[in-house]
XYZ file of C-alpha atoms in Angstrom:
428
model
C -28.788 8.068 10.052
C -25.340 9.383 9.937
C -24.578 7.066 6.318
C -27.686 9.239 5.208
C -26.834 12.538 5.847
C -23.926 11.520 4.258
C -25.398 10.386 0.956
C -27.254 13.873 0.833
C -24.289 16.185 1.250
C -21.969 14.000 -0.711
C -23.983 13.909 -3.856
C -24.286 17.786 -4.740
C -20.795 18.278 -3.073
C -19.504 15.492 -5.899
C -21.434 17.532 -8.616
C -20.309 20.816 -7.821
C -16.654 19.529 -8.047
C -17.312 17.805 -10.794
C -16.051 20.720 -13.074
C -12.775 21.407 -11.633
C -12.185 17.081 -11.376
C -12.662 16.642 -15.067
C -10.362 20.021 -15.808
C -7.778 18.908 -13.774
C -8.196 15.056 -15.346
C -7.924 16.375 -18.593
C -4.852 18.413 -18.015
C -3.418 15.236 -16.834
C -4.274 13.557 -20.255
C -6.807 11.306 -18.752
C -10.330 11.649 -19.918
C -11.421 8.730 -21.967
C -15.199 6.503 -21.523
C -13.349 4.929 -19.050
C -14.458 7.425 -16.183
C -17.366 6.293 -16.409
C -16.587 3.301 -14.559
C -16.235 5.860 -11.573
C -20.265 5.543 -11.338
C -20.717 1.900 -11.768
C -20.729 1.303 -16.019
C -18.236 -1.231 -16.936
C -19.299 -2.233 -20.162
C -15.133 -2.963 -21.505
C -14.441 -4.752 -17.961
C -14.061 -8.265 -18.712
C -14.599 -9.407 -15.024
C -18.042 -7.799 -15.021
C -19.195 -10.625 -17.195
C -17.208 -13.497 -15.826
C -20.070 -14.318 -13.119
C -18.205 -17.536 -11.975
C -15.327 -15.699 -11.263
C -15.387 -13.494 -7.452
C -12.094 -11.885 -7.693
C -10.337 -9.704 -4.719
C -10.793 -5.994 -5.108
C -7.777 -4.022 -4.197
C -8.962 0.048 -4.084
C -6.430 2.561 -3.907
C -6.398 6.541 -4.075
C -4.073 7.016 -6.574
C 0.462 6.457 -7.638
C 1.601 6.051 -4.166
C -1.308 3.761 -3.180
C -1.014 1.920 -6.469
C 2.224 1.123 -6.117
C 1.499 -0.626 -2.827
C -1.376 -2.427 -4.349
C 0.395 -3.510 -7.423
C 3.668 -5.232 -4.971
C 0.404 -6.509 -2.773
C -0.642 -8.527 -5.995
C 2.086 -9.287 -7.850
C 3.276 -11.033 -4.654
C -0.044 -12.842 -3.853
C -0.656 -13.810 -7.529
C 2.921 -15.707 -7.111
C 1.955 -17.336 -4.033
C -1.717 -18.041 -5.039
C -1.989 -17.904 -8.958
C -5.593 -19.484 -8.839
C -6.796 -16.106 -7.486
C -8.020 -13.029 -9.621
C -8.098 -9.170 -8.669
C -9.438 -6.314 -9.665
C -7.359 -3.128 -9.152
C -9.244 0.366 -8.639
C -7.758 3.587 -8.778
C -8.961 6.944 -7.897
C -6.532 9.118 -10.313
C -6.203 9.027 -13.847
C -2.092 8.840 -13.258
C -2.575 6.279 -11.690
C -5.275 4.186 -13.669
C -2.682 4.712 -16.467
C 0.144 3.528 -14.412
C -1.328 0.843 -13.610
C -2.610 0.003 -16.896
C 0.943 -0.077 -18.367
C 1.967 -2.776 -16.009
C -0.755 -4.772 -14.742
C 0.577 -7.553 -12.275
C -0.492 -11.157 -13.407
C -4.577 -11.640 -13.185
C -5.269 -8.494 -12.578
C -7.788 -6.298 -14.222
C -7.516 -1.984 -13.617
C -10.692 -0.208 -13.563
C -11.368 2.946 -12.194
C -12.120 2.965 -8.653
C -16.119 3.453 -8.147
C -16.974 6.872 -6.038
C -18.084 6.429 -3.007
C -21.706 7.510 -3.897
C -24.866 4.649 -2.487
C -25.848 4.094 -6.005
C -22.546 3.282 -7.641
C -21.332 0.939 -5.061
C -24.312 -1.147 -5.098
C -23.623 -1.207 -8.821
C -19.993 -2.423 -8.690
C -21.118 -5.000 -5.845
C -23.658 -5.981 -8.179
C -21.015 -6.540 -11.273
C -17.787 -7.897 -9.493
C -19.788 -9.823 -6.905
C -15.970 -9.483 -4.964
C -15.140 -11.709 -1.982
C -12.785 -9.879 -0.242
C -12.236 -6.053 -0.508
C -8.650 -4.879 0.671
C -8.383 -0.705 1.009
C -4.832 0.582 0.287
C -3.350 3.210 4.005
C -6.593 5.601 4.132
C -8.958 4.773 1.695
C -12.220 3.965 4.234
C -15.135 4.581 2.266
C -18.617 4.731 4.456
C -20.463 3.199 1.466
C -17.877 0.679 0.499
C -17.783 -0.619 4.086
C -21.221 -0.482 4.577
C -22.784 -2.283 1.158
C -19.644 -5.034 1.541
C -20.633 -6.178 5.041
C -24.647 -6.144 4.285
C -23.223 -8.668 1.634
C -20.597 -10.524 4.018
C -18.064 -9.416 2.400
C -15.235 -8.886 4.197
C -13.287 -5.568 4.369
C -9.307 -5.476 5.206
C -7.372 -2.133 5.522
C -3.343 -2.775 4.165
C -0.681 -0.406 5.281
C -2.544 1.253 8.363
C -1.231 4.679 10.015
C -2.219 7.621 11.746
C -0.264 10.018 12.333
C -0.692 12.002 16.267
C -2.210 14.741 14.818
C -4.994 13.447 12.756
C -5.360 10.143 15.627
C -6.517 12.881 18.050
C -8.397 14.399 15.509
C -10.146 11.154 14.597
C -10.654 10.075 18.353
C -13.277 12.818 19.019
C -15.180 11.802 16.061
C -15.359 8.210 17.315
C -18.943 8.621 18.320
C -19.999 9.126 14.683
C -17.280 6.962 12.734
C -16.571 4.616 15.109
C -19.055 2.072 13.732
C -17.852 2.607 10.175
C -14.315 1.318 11.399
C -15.347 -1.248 13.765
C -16.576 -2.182 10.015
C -12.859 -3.552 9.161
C -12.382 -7.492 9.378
C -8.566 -6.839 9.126
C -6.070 -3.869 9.933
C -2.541 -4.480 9.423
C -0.945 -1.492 11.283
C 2.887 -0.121 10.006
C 4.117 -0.056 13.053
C 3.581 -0.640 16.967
C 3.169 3.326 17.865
C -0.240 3.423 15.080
C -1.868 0.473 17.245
C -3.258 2.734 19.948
C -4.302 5.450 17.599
C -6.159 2.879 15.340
C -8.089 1.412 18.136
C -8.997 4.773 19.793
C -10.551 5.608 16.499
C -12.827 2.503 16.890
C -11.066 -0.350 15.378
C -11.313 -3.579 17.229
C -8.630 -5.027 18.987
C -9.160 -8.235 17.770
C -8.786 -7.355 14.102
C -5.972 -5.246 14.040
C -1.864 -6.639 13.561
C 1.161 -5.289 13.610
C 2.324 -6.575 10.000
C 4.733 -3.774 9.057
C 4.741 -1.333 5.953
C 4.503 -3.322 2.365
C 5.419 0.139 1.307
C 8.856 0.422 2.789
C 9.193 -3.419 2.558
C 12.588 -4.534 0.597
C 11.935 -7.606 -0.204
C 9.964 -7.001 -3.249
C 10.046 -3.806 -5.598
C 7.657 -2.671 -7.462
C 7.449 -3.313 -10.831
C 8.795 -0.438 -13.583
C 6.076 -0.390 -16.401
C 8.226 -1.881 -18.891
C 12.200 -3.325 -19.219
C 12.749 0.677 -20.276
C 16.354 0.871 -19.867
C 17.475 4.926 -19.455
C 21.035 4.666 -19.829
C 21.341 5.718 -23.573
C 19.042 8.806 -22.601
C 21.092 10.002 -19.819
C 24.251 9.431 -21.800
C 23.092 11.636 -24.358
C 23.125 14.103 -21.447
C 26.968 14.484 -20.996
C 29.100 12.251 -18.288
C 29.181 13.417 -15.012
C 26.887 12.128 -11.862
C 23.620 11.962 -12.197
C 21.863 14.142 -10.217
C 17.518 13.415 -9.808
C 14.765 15.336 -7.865
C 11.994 12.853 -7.584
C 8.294 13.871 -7.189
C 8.997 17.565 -6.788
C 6.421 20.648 -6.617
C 6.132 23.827 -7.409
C 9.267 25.893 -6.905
C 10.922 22.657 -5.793
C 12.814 22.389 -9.598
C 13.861 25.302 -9.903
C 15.570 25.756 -6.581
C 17.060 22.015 -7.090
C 18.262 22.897 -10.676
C 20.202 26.249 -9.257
C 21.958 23.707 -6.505
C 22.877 20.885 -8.783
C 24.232 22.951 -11.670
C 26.906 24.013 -9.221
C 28.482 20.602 -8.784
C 30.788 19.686 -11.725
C 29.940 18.393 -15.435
C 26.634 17.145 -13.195
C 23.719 15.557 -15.144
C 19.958 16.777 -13.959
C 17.043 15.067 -13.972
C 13.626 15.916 -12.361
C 10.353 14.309 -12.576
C 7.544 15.713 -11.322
C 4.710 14.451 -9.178
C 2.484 15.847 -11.673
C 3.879 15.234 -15.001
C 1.218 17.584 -16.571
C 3.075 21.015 -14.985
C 5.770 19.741 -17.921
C 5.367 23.691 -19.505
C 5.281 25.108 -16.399
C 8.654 23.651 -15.259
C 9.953 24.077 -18.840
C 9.178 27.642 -18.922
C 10.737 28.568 -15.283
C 13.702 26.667 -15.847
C 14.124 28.290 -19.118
C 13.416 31.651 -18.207
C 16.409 31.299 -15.311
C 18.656 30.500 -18.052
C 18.569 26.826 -18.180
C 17.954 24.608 -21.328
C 15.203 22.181 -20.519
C 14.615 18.733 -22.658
C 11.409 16.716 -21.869
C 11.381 13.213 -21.717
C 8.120 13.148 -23.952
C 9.539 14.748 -27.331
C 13.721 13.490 -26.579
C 15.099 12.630 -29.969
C 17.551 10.448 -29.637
C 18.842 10.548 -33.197
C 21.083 13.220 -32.289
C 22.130 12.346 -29.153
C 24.379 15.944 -29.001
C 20.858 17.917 -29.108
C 20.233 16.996 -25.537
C 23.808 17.649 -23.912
C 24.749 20.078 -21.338
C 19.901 20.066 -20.643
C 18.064 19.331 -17.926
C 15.572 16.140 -18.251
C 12.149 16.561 -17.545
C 10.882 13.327 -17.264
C 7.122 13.402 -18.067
C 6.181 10.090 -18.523
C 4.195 8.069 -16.515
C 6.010 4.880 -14.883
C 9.467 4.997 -15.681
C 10.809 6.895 -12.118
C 11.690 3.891 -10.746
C 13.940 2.895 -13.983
C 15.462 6.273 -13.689
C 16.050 5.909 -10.000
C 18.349 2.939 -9.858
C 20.824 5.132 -12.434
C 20.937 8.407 -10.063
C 24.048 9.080 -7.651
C 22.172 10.847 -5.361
C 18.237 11.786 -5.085
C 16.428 14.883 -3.900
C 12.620 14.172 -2.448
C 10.191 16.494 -3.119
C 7.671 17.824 -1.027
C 10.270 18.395 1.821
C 11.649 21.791 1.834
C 9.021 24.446 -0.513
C 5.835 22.013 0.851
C 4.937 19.799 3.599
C 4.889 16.402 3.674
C 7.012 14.461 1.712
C 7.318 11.713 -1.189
C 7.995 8.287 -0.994
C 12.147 7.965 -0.594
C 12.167 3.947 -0.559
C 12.680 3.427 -4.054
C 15.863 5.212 -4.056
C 17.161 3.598 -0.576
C 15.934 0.292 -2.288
C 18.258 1.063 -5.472
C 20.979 2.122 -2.674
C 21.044 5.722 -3.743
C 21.544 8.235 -0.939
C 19.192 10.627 -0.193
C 18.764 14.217 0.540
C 15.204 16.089 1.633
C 14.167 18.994 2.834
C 12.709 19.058 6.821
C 9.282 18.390 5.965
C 8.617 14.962 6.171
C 5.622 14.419 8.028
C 3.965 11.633 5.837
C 6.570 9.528 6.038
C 6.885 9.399 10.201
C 8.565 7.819 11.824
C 10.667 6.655 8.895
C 11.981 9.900 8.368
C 12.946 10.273 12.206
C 14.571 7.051 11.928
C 16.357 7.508 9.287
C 18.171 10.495 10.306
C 18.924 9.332 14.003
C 20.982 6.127 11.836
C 22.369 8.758 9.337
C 20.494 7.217 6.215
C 18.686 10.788 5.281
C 20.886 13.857 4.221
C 18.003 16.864 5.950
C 19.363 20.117 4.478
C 17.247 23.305 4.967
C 17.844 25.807 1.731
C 19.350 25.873 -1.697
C 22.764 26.273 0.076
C 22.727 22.923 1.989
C 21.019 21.696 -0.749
C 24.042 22.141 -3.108
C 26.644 20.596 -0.151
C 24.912 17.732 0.385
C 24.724 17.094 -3.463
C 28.396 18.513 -3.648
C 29.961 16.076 -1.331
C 27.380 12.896 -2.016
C 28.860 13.173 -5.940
C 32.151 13.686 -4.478
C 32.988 11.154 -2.183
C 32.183 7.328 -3.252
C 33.068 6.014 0.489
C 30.023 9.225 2.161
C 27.605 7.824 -0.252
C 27.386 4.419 0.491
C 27.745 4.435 3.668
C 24.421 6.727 3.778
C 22.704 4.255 1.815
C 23.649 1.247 3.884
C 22.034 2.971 6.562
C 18.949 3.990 5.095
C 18.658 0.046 4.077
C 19.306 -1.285 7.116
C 16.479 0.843 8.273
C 13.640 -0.988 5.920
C 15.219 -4.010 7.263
C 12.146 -3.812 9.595
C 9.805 -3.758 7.526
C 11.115 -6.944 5.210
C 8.758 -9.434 4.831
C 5.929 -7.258 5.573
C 4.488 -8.063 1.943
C 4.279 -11.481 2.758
C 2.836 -11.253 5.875
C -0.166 -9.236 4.884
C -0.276 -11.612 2.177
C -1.143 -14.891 4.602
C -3.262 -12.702 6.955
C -5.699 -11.884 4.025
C -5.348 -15.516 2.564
C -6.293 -16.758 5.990
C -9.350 -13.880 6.608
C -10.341 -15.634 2.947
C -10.309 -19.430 4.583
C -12.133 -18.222 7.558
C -14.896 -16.112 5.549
């Protein structure tokens, strides 16, 4: 009864916000006939017509979730290259992410919404035999129509945060059944366990396997061999100085605190590449000269010297990351929440953020209490920690040794949810 009443609510709920989805898709540059693989047509998937072939569906929300699905497959295609996948993705950033650098036997569609109708559809067209959902994705529908079909139904890269477990515990009497759903749950970390299974997740299906996320051992793949250095030589020679997945406000304030360390290069890339004029215009109108990454010329390498890079491209952050000297994250000090710092620490670039890193607990916690996270609080402490990180060669690395020995626990995580889901395969 409960599945019901959620059918009828979430059907004119998806059409009212239908409007403002395909608005903010198509400021994002992604409306194609593709989205219509979000209710169940895939006429250009060439899985839909391979009926002998059941490949694993991997669903995730959209870029952070795609990365971890993408080092989830490109790892298990290595270790088991007779198997085939099938990637969805909720965003159009990500569908073209994803796109650009598919890992081997994988096909990217657009993730199906979560809508009784459409999911029968994509059951009926993929005919998967294992669905794995990517941190929170737990779709009523998707559960529901894969276990009427024995299909079984991991969840990758489980946490809950304190908050939102308490939150979740009181609903147990209407969602509990949806979780106890889940043939799998590999949990980040020994403190989600109780949280998961006061939600309503079994006991007996949940592990401890770690974060593939924050796991080491394998990065994720750039979308091409892009190479930035002739880009950010054309910038000048000083340190390169990179906000990563920053929002609104966040470039600006960055751009004043950088500036003030010497002959310093800036680069920022957004977390929505499509607020390129916005940035362009604020930065401009405080007196800085902006370049984007989209229109660079490179011809005259002197026309870009002395700017700021916008980098507006999709895919190419974690190419840019490895050349920085020291990173701000975004979402940490003008919003709530935080981005993803583990590429950087991967690369061994220090890193500074603002307070507000709430997604990423209790990494962040941990990663201050072994000094591996520079936490500075305004534009002022911004600027010293990018000051003396530039500065001093011995400050820097010693940060970043510390922030790597802190994903130490999490190596091999990858793996391990690798063999868990091979093994719920043998056992299905």
């Amino acid at each position: 009864m409960l599945r019901h009443f959620y059918n009828f609510t979430l059907i004119p709920l998806a059409i009212g916000a239908s409007p403002f989805w395909i608005l903010k898709t198509k400021r994002r540059g992604g409306l194609s006939k593709r989205l219509w693989e979000k209710l169940g047509r895939y006429k250009e998937v060439g899985l839909a017509a391979e009926r002998k072939v059941r490949p694993i569906y991997v669903h995730a929300a959209s870029v952070g979730e795609a990365n971890i699905a993408r080092k989830l497959i490109t790892r298990w295609s290595t270790r088991y290259p007779e198997e085939r996948f099938l990637l969805g993705i909720g965003t159009s950033t990500g569908f073209d992410l994803a796109r650009q650098s598919p890992p081997a036997n994988t096909e990217v569609i657009y993730a199906p919404l979560d809508l009784s109708f459409v999911v029968t559809s994509f059951f009926a067209a993929f005919r998967p035999k294992l669905v794995v959902l990517i941190e929170h994705e737990v779709w009523p529908n998707m559960i529901h129509y894969a276990r009427e079909r024995s299909i079984p139904v991991a969840l990758v890269n489980a946490r809950l945060s304190l908050r939102s477990g308490k939150r979740l515990a009181k609903l147990r009497p209407l969602l509990g059944k949806m979780y106890q759903g889940l043939s799998w749950v590999g949990a980040q970390s020994d403190e989600d366990c109780p949280r998961l299974e006061a939600i309503g997740i079994r006991q007996e299906s949940l592990v401890v396997s770690g974060s593939v996320k924050f796991d080491p051992a394998l990065d994720t793949p750039s979308a091409s061999d892009f190479n930035p250095s002739k880009l950010l030589e054309s910038l000048g020679e000083g340190p390169i100085l990179m906000a990563l997945s920053t929002h609104p406000g966040e470039e600006l304030l960055f751009a004043k605190a950088a500036s003030q360390v010497r002959d310093a290069r800036l680069v920022m890339i957004p977390r929505h590449m499509e607020r390129r004029d916005e940035i362009q215009e604020e930065l401009s109108a405080a007196g800085f000269k902006v370049v984007l990454r989209s229109t660079m010329n490179l011809v005259d390498g002197s026309s870009a010297r002395g700017k700021i890079l916008v980098v507006d491209t999709t895919g190419e952050m974690p190419a840019f990351t490895k050349e920085a000297q020291v990173v701000f994250v975004g979402k940490t000090l003008l919003s709530k929440g935080g981005q993803n710092p583990c590429e950087a620490i991967s690369a061994s670039v220090p890193v500074v953020a603002g307070p507000w890193f709430g997604n990423f607990e209790p990494l962040a916690t941990q990663l201050r209490n072994c000094e591996g996270l520079w936490t500075i609080e305004d534009e002022k402490s911004l600027e010293s920690a990018l000051q003396t990180l530039s500065e001093s060669e011995e400050r820097a690395s010693k940060q970043a040794k510390n922030a790597l020995s802190t994903l130490e626990a999490h190596r091999g995580a990858t793996d391990r949810t690798v063999e868990a889901l091979a093994k719920l395969l043998e056992e299905e």
